[in-house]
Amino acid sequence: MTTSTKSKLLPLCAAVVSGVLMFLGYAGFDHFYLEWFFLVPLLWALRDQRPARAFWLGWLAGIVGHGGGFYWIIQMFQQFAGAPWIAGVFGLLLLAAANGMVLALWALGTRLLTRDRQSQVLWAAPVLWTALEKLWPEVFPNYLGASQYRISHLTQIADFAGILGVSFLVVYINATLYWVTLRWREQREIPWRAVAALAVTLLVVAGYGELRLREVDRKLPTAPTMSVGLVQTNVGAADNHLAVEQMQKEHREMSQQLVATQKPDLVVWPEGVLSVALDSREGSLPTSALGNLRTPLLFGTCLQIKEEGETRFCNSALLADGSGRILGSYDKTVLVPFGEYIPFGDIFPQLYTWSPYSAKFFSGRSVEPLKLGDRLLSVSICYEDIFPTHIRKLMRGGRTGRQPEVMVNITNDSWYGNSVEPMEHLALASFRSIENRRALVRGTNTGISAFVDPAGRIVSRTGVWTREVLVGRVPLWQGGTLYGAAGDWIGWLCAAVSVCGIAAVTLSKKARA
């Protein structure tokens, strides 16, 4: 092999290696330490490259990383939209290419900012990455910071910087390791200032994490609690359509046994258990359909309701008391494209005939918490819990501004088969607990159901594709966080710095020309 051929192939191989390390280090695969250096091969490949080639190398790494990490998309297209296997593969490639643009643009921007001085990578890499995670639209957001969900001492900064702050930290580690490696290889010296800066940063982050963890652990024993029971029947979405009555019967029977033995304050069923038709959001439901539990029940429903002169179908959650009286409802706002609606389907109705398995749900509008006695519950449905800004909006408390004391999410993850997706979903959702300092209750049909404490730690959980009930005492928390007040300030700040930096480099280049 000629030197010229090697010089062309090695950067490509390095980009592929970065992509592989990226998905193996992510939540679900759980080799979290790989994320600390997954960008080092790609950064090496970007040296001396033209900006256009840097873009393509970054995109290659992104496609590999997202293609490997989102392999379960194939199953989703088959189950959710009734698409053939080949269509699922095509959908995976499209998703990987779309999400891979984060790495493509990051590689381009990093190359532009480090062209004259490689040391600029220490700030350019994390700033650009954080800006792109904030601004680049993704169907399934997969924040890099979620890979560290098990390292509680590093993740507590999310209560003021959000999950984006953890992503910033991970990329900063990558940039420093790359810079140290480069200086050692080229000049046989170690840039001690960069090493010291990283060491101090990690000590400060870990120290902050220790303080926040101690604070949470100090409050937990004295916090008021609510006993919640989760019912996981291990009946997937496909089976729901084949044996609806049997599925509902299993929920009732498992709940009756749960109530008889554990006496919880609230029972939670997952997404889409019942189909309910209502003329209004008030009234009562037959207790027989709810299992005659004489216990408040929160459950997912395909809700048919007449509003504003038309009949609407919503993916909803209903809260009923022990007598079946409806206490409140929440309609899912962030809908899954091609599963719960088809983009532009309202303009081109013909699209729904091409995908007969796709639903046509209306997006919810209310952000009001649900009231159970004197307790307020913030309810979300399915993958809404991976959108930090949406959960932050729900946690503001609606019209009254009284913040909910606990978060509840009901989910159907069976669309993704026996894959890493349920763990990935739970890991991403756990950061909402840190950002808002609230416990999170997640009820799913096939797993993973879980209780997450206000520090983002998974206290207890079920398996995947298992039939279980899970009961826990959930702490009811009050108070706010800086993230709750300021939101993704770090993302916007990094975006501003990125724009200014690239503009300065561009103008400087024109001046020299």
PDB file of N, CA, C and O in Angstrom, residues 14-23 26 35 37-43 46 51-67 70 95-112 124-125 128-134 136-138 142-144 171 174:
ATOM      1  N   ALA A  14      -9.932   6.008  11.367  1.00  0.00           N
ATOM      2  CA  ALA A  14     -10.019   6.689  12.662  1.00  0.00           C
ATOM      3  C   ALA A  14     -11.434   7.190  12.922  1.00  0.00           C
ATOM      4  O   ALA A  14     -11.943   7.110  14.057  1.00  0.00           O
ATOM      5  N   ALA A  15     -12.090   7.709  11.884  1.00  0.00           N
ATOM      6  CA  ALA A  15     -13.465   8.186  12.036  1.00  0.00           C
ATOM      7  C   ALA A  15     -14.409   7.034  12.387  1.00  0.00           C
ATOM      8  O   ALA A  15     -15.292   7.171  13.244  1.00  0.00           O
ATOM      9  N   VAL A  16     -14.205   5.891  11.743  1.00  0.00           N
ATOM     10  CA  VAL A  16     -15.033   4.713  12.043  1.00  0.00           C
ATOM     11  C   VAL A  16     -14.803   4.259  13.478  1.00  0.00           C
ATOM     12  O   VAL A  16     -15.753   3.913  14.199  1.00  0.00           O
ATOM     13  N   VAL A  17     -13.551   4.249  13.919  1.00  0.00           N
ATOM     14  CA  VAL A  17     -13.242   3.860  15.295  1.00  0.00           C
ATOM     15  C   VAL A  17     -13.957   4.783  16.288  1.00  0.00           C
ATOM     16  O   VAL A  17     -14.535   4.325  17.283  1.00  0.00           O
ATOM     17  N   SER A  18     -13.946   6.088  16.023  1.00  0.00           N
ATOM     18  CA  SER A  18     -14.655   7.023  16.895  1.00  0.00           C
ATOM     19  C   SER A  18     -16.143   6.712  16.941  1.00  0.00           C
ATOM     20  O   SER A  18     -16.773   6.762  18.014  1.00  0.00           O
ATOM     21  N   GLY A  19     -16.726   6.380  15.794  1.00  0.00           N
ATOM     22  CA  GLY A  19     -18.143   6.034  15.759  1.00  0.00           C
ATOM     23  C   GLY A  19     -18.457   4.791  16.570  1.00  0.00           C
ATOM     24  O   GLY A  19     -19.453   4.738  17.305  1.00  0.00           O
ATOM     25  N   VAL A  20     -17.600   3.775  16.457  1.00  0.00           N
ATOM     26  CA  VAL A  20     -17.807   2.532  17.212  1.00  0.00           C
ATOM     27  C   VAL A  20     -17.673   2.784  18.710  1.00  0.00           C
ATOM     28  O   VAL A  20     -18.495   2.319  19.515  1.00  0.00           O
ATOM     29  N   LEU A  21     -16.640   3.517  19.111  1.00  0.00           N
ATOM     30  CA  LEU A  21     -16.461   3.834  20.526  1.00  0.00           C
ATOM     31  C   LEU A  21     -17.644   4.644  21.059  1.00  0.00           C
ATOM     32  O   LEU A  21     -18.063   4.483  22.214  1.00  0.00           O
ATOM     33  N   MET A  22     -18.196   5.489  20.189  1.00  0.00           N
ATOM     34  CA  MET A  22     -19.307   6.337  20.606  1.00  0.00           C
ATOM     35  C   MET A  22     -20.514   5.503  21.032  1.00  0.00           C
ATOM     36  O   MET A  22     -21.079   5.715  22.107  1.00  0.00           O
ATOM     37  N   PHE A  23     -20.923   4.549  20.210  1.00  0.00           N
ATOM     38  CA  PHE A  23     -22.135   3.811  20.583  1.00  0.00           C
ATOM     39  C   PHE A  23     -21.864   2.748  21.644  1.00  0.00           C
ATOM     40  O   PHE A  23     -22.730   2.442  22.462  1.00  0.00           O
ATOM     41  N   TYR A  26     -22.180   4.375  25.042  1.00  0.00           N
ATOM     42  CA  TYR A  26     -23.425   5.051  25.380  1.00  0.00           C
ATOM     43  C   TYR A  26     -24.286   4.212  26.321  1.00  0.00           C
ATOM     44  O   TYR A  26     -24.065   3.021  26.525  1.00  0.00           O
ATOM     45  N   GLU A  35     -16.533   6.877  26.362  1.00  0.00           N
ATOM     46  CA  GLU A  35     -16.916   8.218  25.922  1.00  0.00           C
ATOM     47  C   GLU A  35     -15.886   9.262  26.344  1.00  0.00           C
ATOM     48  O   GLU A  35     -15.887  10.377  25.823  1.00  0.00           O
ATOM     49  N   PHE A  37     -12.807   9.167  25.684  1.00  0.00           N
ATOM     50  CA  PHE A  37     -11.777   9.341  24.652  1.00  0.00           C
ATOM     51  C   PHE A  37     -12.251   8.951  23.258  1.00  0.00           C
ATOM     52  O   PHE A  37     -11.459   8.818  22.341  1.00  0.00           O
ATOM     53  N   PHE A  38     -13.554   8.810  23.049  1.00  0.00           N
ATOM     54  CA  PHE A  38     -14.044   8.356  21.746  1.00  0.00           C
ATOM     55  C   PHE A  38     -13.753   9.353  20.627  1.00  0.00           C
ATOM     56  O   PHE A  38     -13.650   8.979  19.449  1.00  0.00           O
ATOM     57  N   LEU A  39     -13.598  10.623  20.955  1.00  0.00           N
ATOM     58  CA  LEU A  39     -13.338  11.636  19.934  1.00  0.00           C
ATOM     59  C   LEU A  39     -11.858  11.775  19.591  1.00  0.00           C
ATOM     60  O   LEU A  39     -11.509  12.446  18.609  1.00  0.00           O
ATOM     61  N   VAL A  40     -10.980  11.169  20.373  1.00  0.00           N
ATOM     62  CA  VAL A  40      -9.544  11.325  20.139  1.00  0.00           C
ATOM     63  C   VAL A  40      -9.136  10.837  18.741  1.00  0.00           C
ATOM     64  O   VAL A  40      -8.409  11.538  18.023  1.00  0.00           O
ATOM     65  N   PRO A  41      -9.574   9.634  18.289  1.00  0.00           N
ATOM     66  CA  PRO A  41      -9.215   9.225  16.923  1.00  0.00           C
ATOM     67  C   PRO A  41      -9.716  10.195  15.856  1.00  0.00           C
ATOM     68  O   PRO A  41      -9.002  10.484  14.888  1.00  0.00           O
ATOM     69  N   LEU A  42     -10.932  10.705  16.022  1.00  0.00           N
ATOM     70  CA  LEU A  42     -11.475  11.633  15.031  1.00  0.00           C
ATOM     71  C   LEU A  42     -10.701  12.945  15.042  1.00  0.00           C
ATOM     72  O   LEU A  42     -10.400  13.504  13.973  1.00  0.00           O
ATOM     73  N   LEU A  43     -10.372  13.450  16.221  1.00  0.00           N
ATOM     74  CA  LEU A  43      -9.584  14.682  16.287  1.00  0.00           C
ATOM     75  C   LEU A  43      -8.222  14.493  15.625  1.00  0.00           C
ATOM     76  O   LEU A  43      -7.719  15.401  14.952  1.00  0.00           O
ATOM     77  N   LEU A  46      -8.647  14.751  11.918  1.00  0.00           N
ATOM     78  CA  LEU A  46      -8.980  16.082  11.403  1.00  0.00           C
ATOM     79  C   LEU A  46      -7.759  16.967  11.184  1.00  0.00           C
ATOM     80  O   LEU A  46      -7.844  17.979  10.494  1.00  0.00           O
ATOM     81  N   PRO A  51     -11.411  21.880   5.450  1.00  0.00           N
ATOM     82  CA  PRO A  51     -12.684  21.902   6.173  1.00  0.00           C
ATOM     83  C   PRO A  51     -13.739  20.966   5.575  1.00  0.00           C
ATOM     84  O   PRO A  51     -14.469  20.312   6.317  1.00  0.00           O
ATOM     85  N   ALA A  52     -13.804  20.915   4.238  1.00  0.00           N
ATOM     86  CA  ALA A  52     -14.811  20.053   3.612  1.00  0.00           C
ATOM     87  C   ALA A  52     -14.570  18.586   3.956  1.00  0.00           C
ATOM     88  O   ALA A  52     -15.503  17.830   4.257  1.00  0.00           O
ATOM     89  N   ARG A  53     -13.300  18.165   3.929  1.00  0.00           N
ATOM     90  CA  ARG A  53     -13.001  16.770   4.267  1.00  0.00           C
ATOM     91  C   ARG A  53     -13.235  16.504   5.761  1.00  0.00           C
ATOM     92  O   ARG A  53     -13.661  15.415   6.137  1.00  0.00           O
ATOM     93  N   ALA A  54     -12.961  17.510   6.585  1.00  0.00           N
ATOM     94  CA  ALA A  54     -13.249  17.362   8.014  1.00  0.00           C
ATOM     95  C   ALA A  54     -14.744  17.106   8.230  1.00  0.00           C
ATOM     96  O   ALA A  54     -15.133  16.270   9.059  1.00  0.00           O
ATOM     97  N   PHE A  55     -15.567  17.815   7.473  1.00  0.00           N
ATOM     98  CA  PHE A  55     -17.021  17.609   7.558  1.00  0.00           C
ATOM     99  C   PHE A  55     -17.375  16.166   7.230  1.00  0.00           C
ATOM    100  O   PHE A  55     -18.137  15.522   7.966  1.00  0.00           O
ATOM    101  N   TRP A  56     -16.836  15.636   6.140  1.00  0.00           N
ATOM    102  CA  TRP A  56     -17.189  14.272   5.729  1.00  0.00           C
ATOM    103  C   TRP A  56     -16.664  13.235   6.712  1.00  0.00           C
ATOM    104  O   TRP A  56     -17.333  12.235   6.973  1.00  0.00           O
ATOM    105  N   LEU A  57     -15.498  13.463   7.272  1.00  0.00           N
ATOM    106  CA  LEU A  57     -14.975  12.532   8.275  1.00  0.00           C
ATOM    107  C   LEU A  57     -15.862  12.535   9.522  1.00  0.00           C
ATOM    108  O   LEU A  57     -16.158  11.471  10.095  1.00  0.00           O
ATOM    109  N   GLY A  58     -16.289  13.720   9.948  1.00  0.00           N
ATOM    110  CA  GLY A  58     -17.188  13.800  11.092  1.00  0.00           C
ATOM    111  C   GLY A  58     -18.521  13.125  10.816  1.00  0.00           C
ATOM    112  O   GLY A  58     -19.073  12.444  11.693  1.00  0.00           O
ATOM    113  N   TRP A  59     -19.028  13.304   9.603  1.00  0.00           N
ATOM    114  CA  TRP A  59     -20.307  12.677   9.253  1.00  0.00           C
ATOM    115  C   TRP A  59     -20.173  11.157   9.233  1.00  0.00           C
ATOM    116  O   TRP A  59     -21.075  10.444   9.698  1.00  0.00           O
ATOM    117  N   LEU A  60     -19.065  10.651   8.732  1.00  0.00           N
ATOM    118  CA  LEU A  60     -18.843   9.203   8.745  1.00  0.00           C
ATOM    119  C   LEU A  60     -18.859   8.679  10.177  1.00  0.00           C
ATOM    120  O   LEU A  60     -19.510   7.665  10.470  1.00  0.00           O
ATOM    121  N   ALA A  61     -18.143   9.354  11.071  1.00  0.00           N
ATOM    122  CA  ALA A  61     -18.143   8.934  12.474  1.00  0.00           C
ATOM    123  C   ALA A  61     -19.545   8.994  13.059  1.00  0.00           C
ATOM    124  O   ALA A  61     -19.965   8.095  13.800  1.00  0.00           O
ATOM    125  N   GLY A  62     -20.296  10.043  12.719  1.00  0.00           N
ATOM    126  CA  GLY A  62     -21.651  10.188  13.228  1.00  0.00           C
ATOM    127  C   GLY A  62     -22.595   9.118  12.719  1.00  0.00           C
ATOM    128  O   GLY A  62     -23.435   8.593  13.467  1.00  0.00           O
ATOM    129  N   ILE A  63     -22.476   8.769  11.453  1.00  0.00           N
ATOM    130  CA  ILE A  63     -23.337   7.727  10.875  1.00  0.00           C
ATOM    131  C   ILE A  63     -23.043   6.383  11.523  1.00  0.00           C
ATOM    132  O   ILE A  63     -23.956   5.621  11.866  1.00  0.00           O
ATOM    133  N   VAL A  64     -21.760   6.070  11.701  1.00  0.00           N
ATOM    134  CA  VAL A  64     -21.395   4.814  12.357  1.00  0.00           C
ATOM    135  C   VAL A  64     -21.890   4.805  13.804  1.00  0.00           C
ATOM    136  O   VAL A  64     -22.487   3.821  14.268  1.00  0.00           O
ATOM    137  N   GLY A  65     -21.660   5.897  14.521  1.00  0.00           N
ATOM    138  CA  GLY A  65     -22.065   5.967  15.917  1.00  0.00           C
ATOM    139  C   GLY A  65     -23.557   5.843  16.117  1.00  0.00           C
ATOM    140  O   GLY A  65     -24.028   5.081  16.964  1.00  0.00           O
ATOM    141  N   HIS A  66     -24.317   6.571  15.326  1.00  0.00           N
ATOM    142  CA  HIS A  66     -25.770   6.524  15.476  1.00  0.00           C
ATOM    143  C   HIS A  66     -26.369   5.276  14.831  1.00  0.00           C
ATOM    144  O   HIS A  66     -27.388   4.770  15.298  1.00  0.00           O
ATOM    145  N   GLY A  67     -25.746   4.799  13.766  1.00  0.00           N
ATOM    146  CA  GLY A  67     -26.234   3.559  13.160  1.00  0.00           C
ATOM    147  C   GLY A  67     -26.106   2.383  14.111  1.00  0.00           C
ATOM    148  O   GLY A  67     -27.020   1.557  14.229  1.00  0.00           O
ATOM    149  N   PHE A  70     -28.520   3.113  17.317  1.00  0.00           N
ATOM    150  CA  PHE A  70     -29.966   3.122  17.065  1.00  0.00           C
ATOM    151  C   PHE A  70     -30.420   1.920  16.232  1.00  0.00           C
ATOM    152  O   PHE A  70     -31.437   2.002  15.541  1.00  0.00           O
ATOM    153  N   LEU A  95     -31.973   8.139   9.788  1.00  0.00           N
ATOM    154  CA  LEU A  95     -31.834   8.681  11.130  1.00  0.00           C
ATOM    155  C   LEU A  95     -30.366   8.872  11.494  1.00  0.00           C
ATOM    156  O   LEU A  95     -29.974   9.902  12.061  1.00  0.00           O
ATOM    157  N   ALA A  96     -29.544   7.862  11.158  1.00  0.00           N
ATOM    158  CA  ALA A  96     -28.113   7.957  11.460  1.00  0.00           C
ATOM    159  C   ALA A  96     -27.479   9.121  10.710  1.00  0.00           C
ATOM    160  O   ALA A  96     -26.624   9.843  11.254  1.00  0.00           O
ATOM    161  N   ALA A  97     -27.891   9.323   9.461  1.00  0.00           N
ATOM    162  CA  ALA A  97     -27.355  10.435   8.676  1.00  0.00           C
ATOM    163  C   ALA A  97     -27.802  11.778   9.248  1.00  0.00           C
ATOM    164  O   ALA A  97     -27.016  12.733   9.308  1.00  0.00           O
ATOM    165  N   ALA A  98     -29.063  11.856   9.690  1.00  0.00           N
ATOM    166  CA  ALA A  98     -29.573  13.114  10.242  1.00  0.00           C
ATOM    167  C   ALA A  98     -28.903  13.446  11.569  1.00  0.00           C
ATOM    168  O   ALA A  98     -28.396  14.553  11.778  1.00  0.00           O
ATOM    169  N   ASN A  99     -28.889  12.480  12.495  1.00  0.00           N
ATOM    170  CA  ASN A  99     -28.259  12.723  13.794  1.00  0.00           C
ATOM    171  C   ASN A  99     -26.746  12.842  13.666  1.00  0.00           C
ATOM    172  O   ASN A  99     -26.086  13.530  14.458  1.00  0.00           O
ATOM    173  N   GLY A 100     -26.178  12.156  12.662  1.00  0.00           N
ATOM    174  CA  GLY A 100     -24.738  12.217  12.446  1.00  0.00           C
ATOM    175  C   GLY A 100     -24.250  13.585  12.026  1.00  0.00           C
ATOM    176  O   GLY A 100     -23.043  13.864  12.089  1.00  0.00           O
ATOM    177  N   MET A 101     -25.180  14.452  11.621  1.00  0.00           N
ATOM    178  CA  MET A 101     -24.795  15.811  11.258  1.00  0.00           C
ATOM    179  C   MET A 101     -24.222  16.577  12.443  1.00  0.00           C
ATOM    180  O   MET A 101     -23.470  17.532  12.258  1.00  0.00           O
ATOM    181  N   VAL A 102     -24.555  16.173  13.657  1.00  0.00           N
ATOM    182  CA  VAL A 102     -23.957  16.811  14.831  1.00  0.00           C
ATOM    183  C   VAL A 102     -22.446  16.660  14.782  1.00  0.00           C
ATOM    184  O   VAL A 102     -21.691  17.634  14.968  1.00  0.00           O
ATOM    185  N   LEU A 103     -21.962  15.449  14.512  1.00  0.00           N
ATOM    186  CA  LEU A 103     -20.516  15.229  14.436  1.00  0.00           C
ATOM    187  C   LEU A 103     -19.921  15.876  13.197  1.00  0.00           C
ATOM    188  O   LEU A 103     -18.783  16.350  13.230  1.00  0.00           O
ATOM    189  N   ALA A 104     -20.680  15.889  12.102  1.00  0.00           N
ATOM    190  CA  ALA A 104     -20.171  16.510  10.874  1.00  0.00           C
ATOM    191  C   ALA A 104     -19.929  18.001  11.080  1.00  0.00           C
ATOM    192  O   ALA A 104     -18.856  18.534  10.751  1.00  0.00           O
ATOM    193  N   LEU A 105     -20.927  18.687  11.619  1.00  0.00           N
ATOM    194  CA  LEU A 105     -20.790  20.125  11.849  1.00  0.00           C
ATOM    195  C   LEU A 105     -19.770  20.418  12.940  1.00  0.00           C
ATOM    196  O   LEU A 105     -19.043  21.417  12.879  1.00  0.00           O
ATOM    197  N   TRP A 106     -19.731  19.537  13.949  1.00  0.00           N
ATOM    198  CA  TRP A 106     -18.737  19.708  15.006  1.00  0.00           C
ATOM    199  C   TRP A 106     -17.318  19.580  14.442  1.00  0.00           C
ATOM    200  O   TRP A 106     -16.440  20.375  14.776  1.00  0.00           O
ATOM    201  N   ALA A 107     -17.107  18.582  13.588  1.00  0.00           N
ATOM    202  CA  ALA A 107     -15.781  18.385  12.991  1.00  0.00           C
ATOM    203  C   ALA A 107     -15.398  19.572  12.119  1.00  0.00           C
ATOM    204  O   ALA A 107     -14.250  20.046  12.152  1.00  0.00           O
ATOM    205  N   LEU A 108     -16.349  20.064  11.338  1.00  0.00           N
ATOM    206  CA  LEU A 108     -16.084  21.233  10.495  1.00  0.00           C
ATOM    207  C   LEU A 108     -15.720  22.447  11.343  1.00  0.00           C
ATOM    208  O   LEU A 108     -14.711  23.126  11.096  1.00  0.00           O
ATOM    209  N   GLY A 109     -16.537  22.734  12.356  1.00  0.00           N
ATOM    210  CA  GLY A 109     -16.282  23.887  13.191  1.00  0.00           C
ATOM    211  C   GLY A 109     -14.980  23.770  13.981  1.00  0.00           C
ATOM    212  O   GLY A 109     -14.222  24.746  14.105  1.00  0.00           O
ATOM    213  N   THR A 110     -14.705  22.585  14.487  1.00  0.00           N
ATOM    214  CA  THR A 110     -13.463  22.368  15.238  1.00  0.00           C
ATOM    215  C   THR A 110     -12.247  22.574  14.350  1.00  0.00           C
ATOM    216  O   THR A 110     -11.244  23.180  14.761  1.00  0.00           O
ATOM    217  N   ARG A 111     -12.322  22.089  13.132  1.00  0.00           N
ATOM    218  CA  ARG A 111     -11.200  22.262  12.203  1.00  0.00           C
ATOM    219  C   ARG A 111     -10.974  23.743  11.884  1.00  0.00           C
ATOM    220  O   ARG A 111      -9.838  24.221  11.834  1.00  0.00           O
ATOM    221  N   LEU A 112     -12.069  24.474  11.699  1.00  0.00           N
ATOM    222  CA  LEU A 112     -11.937  25.897  11.403  1.00  0.00           C
ATOM    223  C   LEU A 112     -11.302  26.653  12.574  1.00  0.00           C
ATOM    224  O   LEU A 112     -10.452  27.524  12.382  1.00  0.00           O
ATOM    225  N   ALA A 124     -12.695  24.860  22.011  1.00  0.00           N
ATOM    226  CA  ALA A 124     -13.540  24.796  20.819  1.00  0.00           C
ATOM    227  C   ALA A 124     -14.363  23.515  20.777  1.00  0.00           C
ATOM    228  O   ALA A 124     -15.560  23.545  20.448  1.00  0.00           O
ATOM    229  N   ALA A 125     -13.742  22.379  21.087  1.00  0.00           N
ATOM    230  CA  ALA A 125     -14.443  21.097  20.975  1.00  0.00           C
ATOM    231  C   ALA A 125     -15.663  21.027  21.898  1.00  0.00           C
ATOM    232  O   ALA A 125     -16.776  20.727  21.437  1.00  0.00           O
ATOM    233  N   LEU A 128     -18.437  23.845  20.864  1.00  0.00           N
ATOM    234  CA  LEU A 128     -19.168  23.520  19.637  1.00  0.00           C
ATOM    235  C   LEU A 128     -20.120  22.354  19.853  1.00  0.00           C
ATOM    236  O   LEU A 128     -21.264  22.365  19.376  1.00  0.00           O
ATOM    237  N   TRP A 129     -19.646  21.326  20.545  1.00  0.00           N
ATOM    238  CA  TRP A 129     -20.490  20.147  20.761  1.00  0.00           C
ATOM    239  C   TRP A 129     -21.756  20.525  21.534  1.00  0.00           C
ATOM    240  O   TRP A 129     -22.863  20.118  21.171  1.00  0.00           O
ATOM    241  N   THR A 130     -21.589  21.290  22.583  1.00  0.00           N
ATOM    242  CA  THR A 130     -22.729  21.666  23.421  1.00  0.00           C
ATOM    243  C   THR A 130     -23.718  22.527  22.646  1.00  0.00           C
ATOM    244  O   THR A 130     -24.941  22.359  22.770  1.00  0.00           O
ATOM    245  N   ALA A 131     -23.199  23.427  21.822  1.00  0.00           N
ATOM    246  CA  ALA A 131     -24.072  24.264  21.000  1.00  0.00           C
ATOM    247  C   ALA A 131     -24.890  23.417  20.036  1.00  0.00           C
ATOM    248  O   ALA A 131     -26.096  23.638  19.861  1.00  0.00           O
ATOM    249  N   LEU A 132     -24.245  22.436  19.415  1.00  0.00           N
ATOM    250  CA  LEU A 132     -24.942  21.606  18.434  1.00  0.00           C
ATOM    251  C   LEU A 132     -25.951  20.679  19.096  1.00  0.00           C
ATOM    252  O   LEU A 132     -27.032  20.442  18.550  1.00  0.00           O
ATOM    253  N   GLU A 133     -25.622  20.145  20.278  1.00  0.00           N
ATOM    254  CA  GLU A 133     -26.612  19.322  20.981  1.00  0.00           C
ATOM    255  C   GLU A 133     -27.858  20.134  21.316  1.00  0.00           C
ATOM    256  O   GLU A 133     -28.964  19.597  21.321  1.00  0.00           O
ATOM    257  N   LYS A 134     -27.662  21.406  21.582  1.00  0.00           N
ATOM    258  CA  LYS A 134     -28.810  22.255  21.884  1.00  0.00           C
ATOM    259  C   LYS A 134     -29.614  22.602  20.643  1.00  0.00           C
ATOM    260  O   LYS A 134     -30.853  22.574  20.659  1.00  0.00           O
ATOM    261  N   TRP A 136     -29.283  21.411  17.164  1.00  0.00           N
ATOM    262  CA  TRP A 136     -29.582  20.518  16.047  1.00  0.00           C
ATOM    263  C   TRP A 136     -30.849  19.720  16.358  1.00  0.00           C
ATOM    264  O   TRP A 136     -30.922  19.018  17.362  1.00  0.00           O
ATOM    265  N   PRO A 137     -31.881  19.787  15.502  1.00  0.00           N
ATOM    266  CA  PRO A 137     -33.138  19.073  15.779  1.00  0.00           C
ATOM    267  C   PRO A 137     -32.971  17.566  15.572  1.00  0.00           C
ATOM    268  O   PRO A 137     -32.438  17.123  14.563  1.00  0.00           O
ATOM    269  N   GLU A 138     -33.437  16.785  16.543  1.00  0.00           N
ATOM    270  CA  GLU A 138     -33.342  15.325  16.465  1.00  0.00           C
ATOM    271  C   GLU A 138     -34.674  14.706  16.837  1.00  0.00           C
ATOM    272  O   GLU A 138     -35.340  15.149  17.778  1.00  0.00           O
ATOM    273  N   ASN A 142     -30.224  12.182  21.815  1.00  0.00           N
ATOM    274  CA  ASN A 142     -29.386  11.237  22.560  1.00  0.00           C
ATOM    275  C   ASN A 142     -28.170  11.976  23.107  1.00  0.00           C
ATOM    276  O   ASN A 142     -27.060  11.814  22.651  1.00  0.00           O
ATOM    277  N   TYR A 143     -28.418  12.807  24.090  1.00  0.00           N
ATOM    278  CA  TYR A 143     -27.377  13.643  24.669  1.00  0.00           C
ATOM    279  C   TYR A 143     -26.205  12.799  25.161  1.00  0.00           C
ATOM    280  O   TYR A 143     -26.381  11.809  25.872  1.00  0.00           O
ATOM    281  N   LEU A 144     -25.005  13.233  24.795  1.00  0.00           N
ATOM    282  CA  LEU A 144     -23.796  12.502  25.162  1.00  0.00           C
ATOM    283  C   LEU A 144     -23.680  12.333  26.672  1.00  0.00           C
ATOM    284  O   LEU A 144     -23.213  11.309  27.162  1.00  0.00           O
ATOM    285  N   VAL A 171     -16.866  16.021  26.555  1.00  0.00           N
ATOM    286  CA  VAL A 171     -16.083  16.438  25.392  1.00  0.00           C
ATOM    287  C   VAL A 171     -14.823  17.185  25.832  1.00  0.00           C
ATOM    288  O   VAL A 171     -13.769  17.072  25.187  1.00  0.00           O
ATOM    289  N   ASN A 174     -12.291  14.601  26.446  1.00  0.00           N
ATOM    290  CA  ASN A 174     -11.771  14.145  25.156  1.00  0.00           C
ATOM    291  C   ASN A 174     -10.739  15.112  24.592  1.00  0.00           C
ATOM    292  O   ASN A 174      -9.661  14.706  24.138  1.00  0.00           O
TER     293      ASN A 174
END
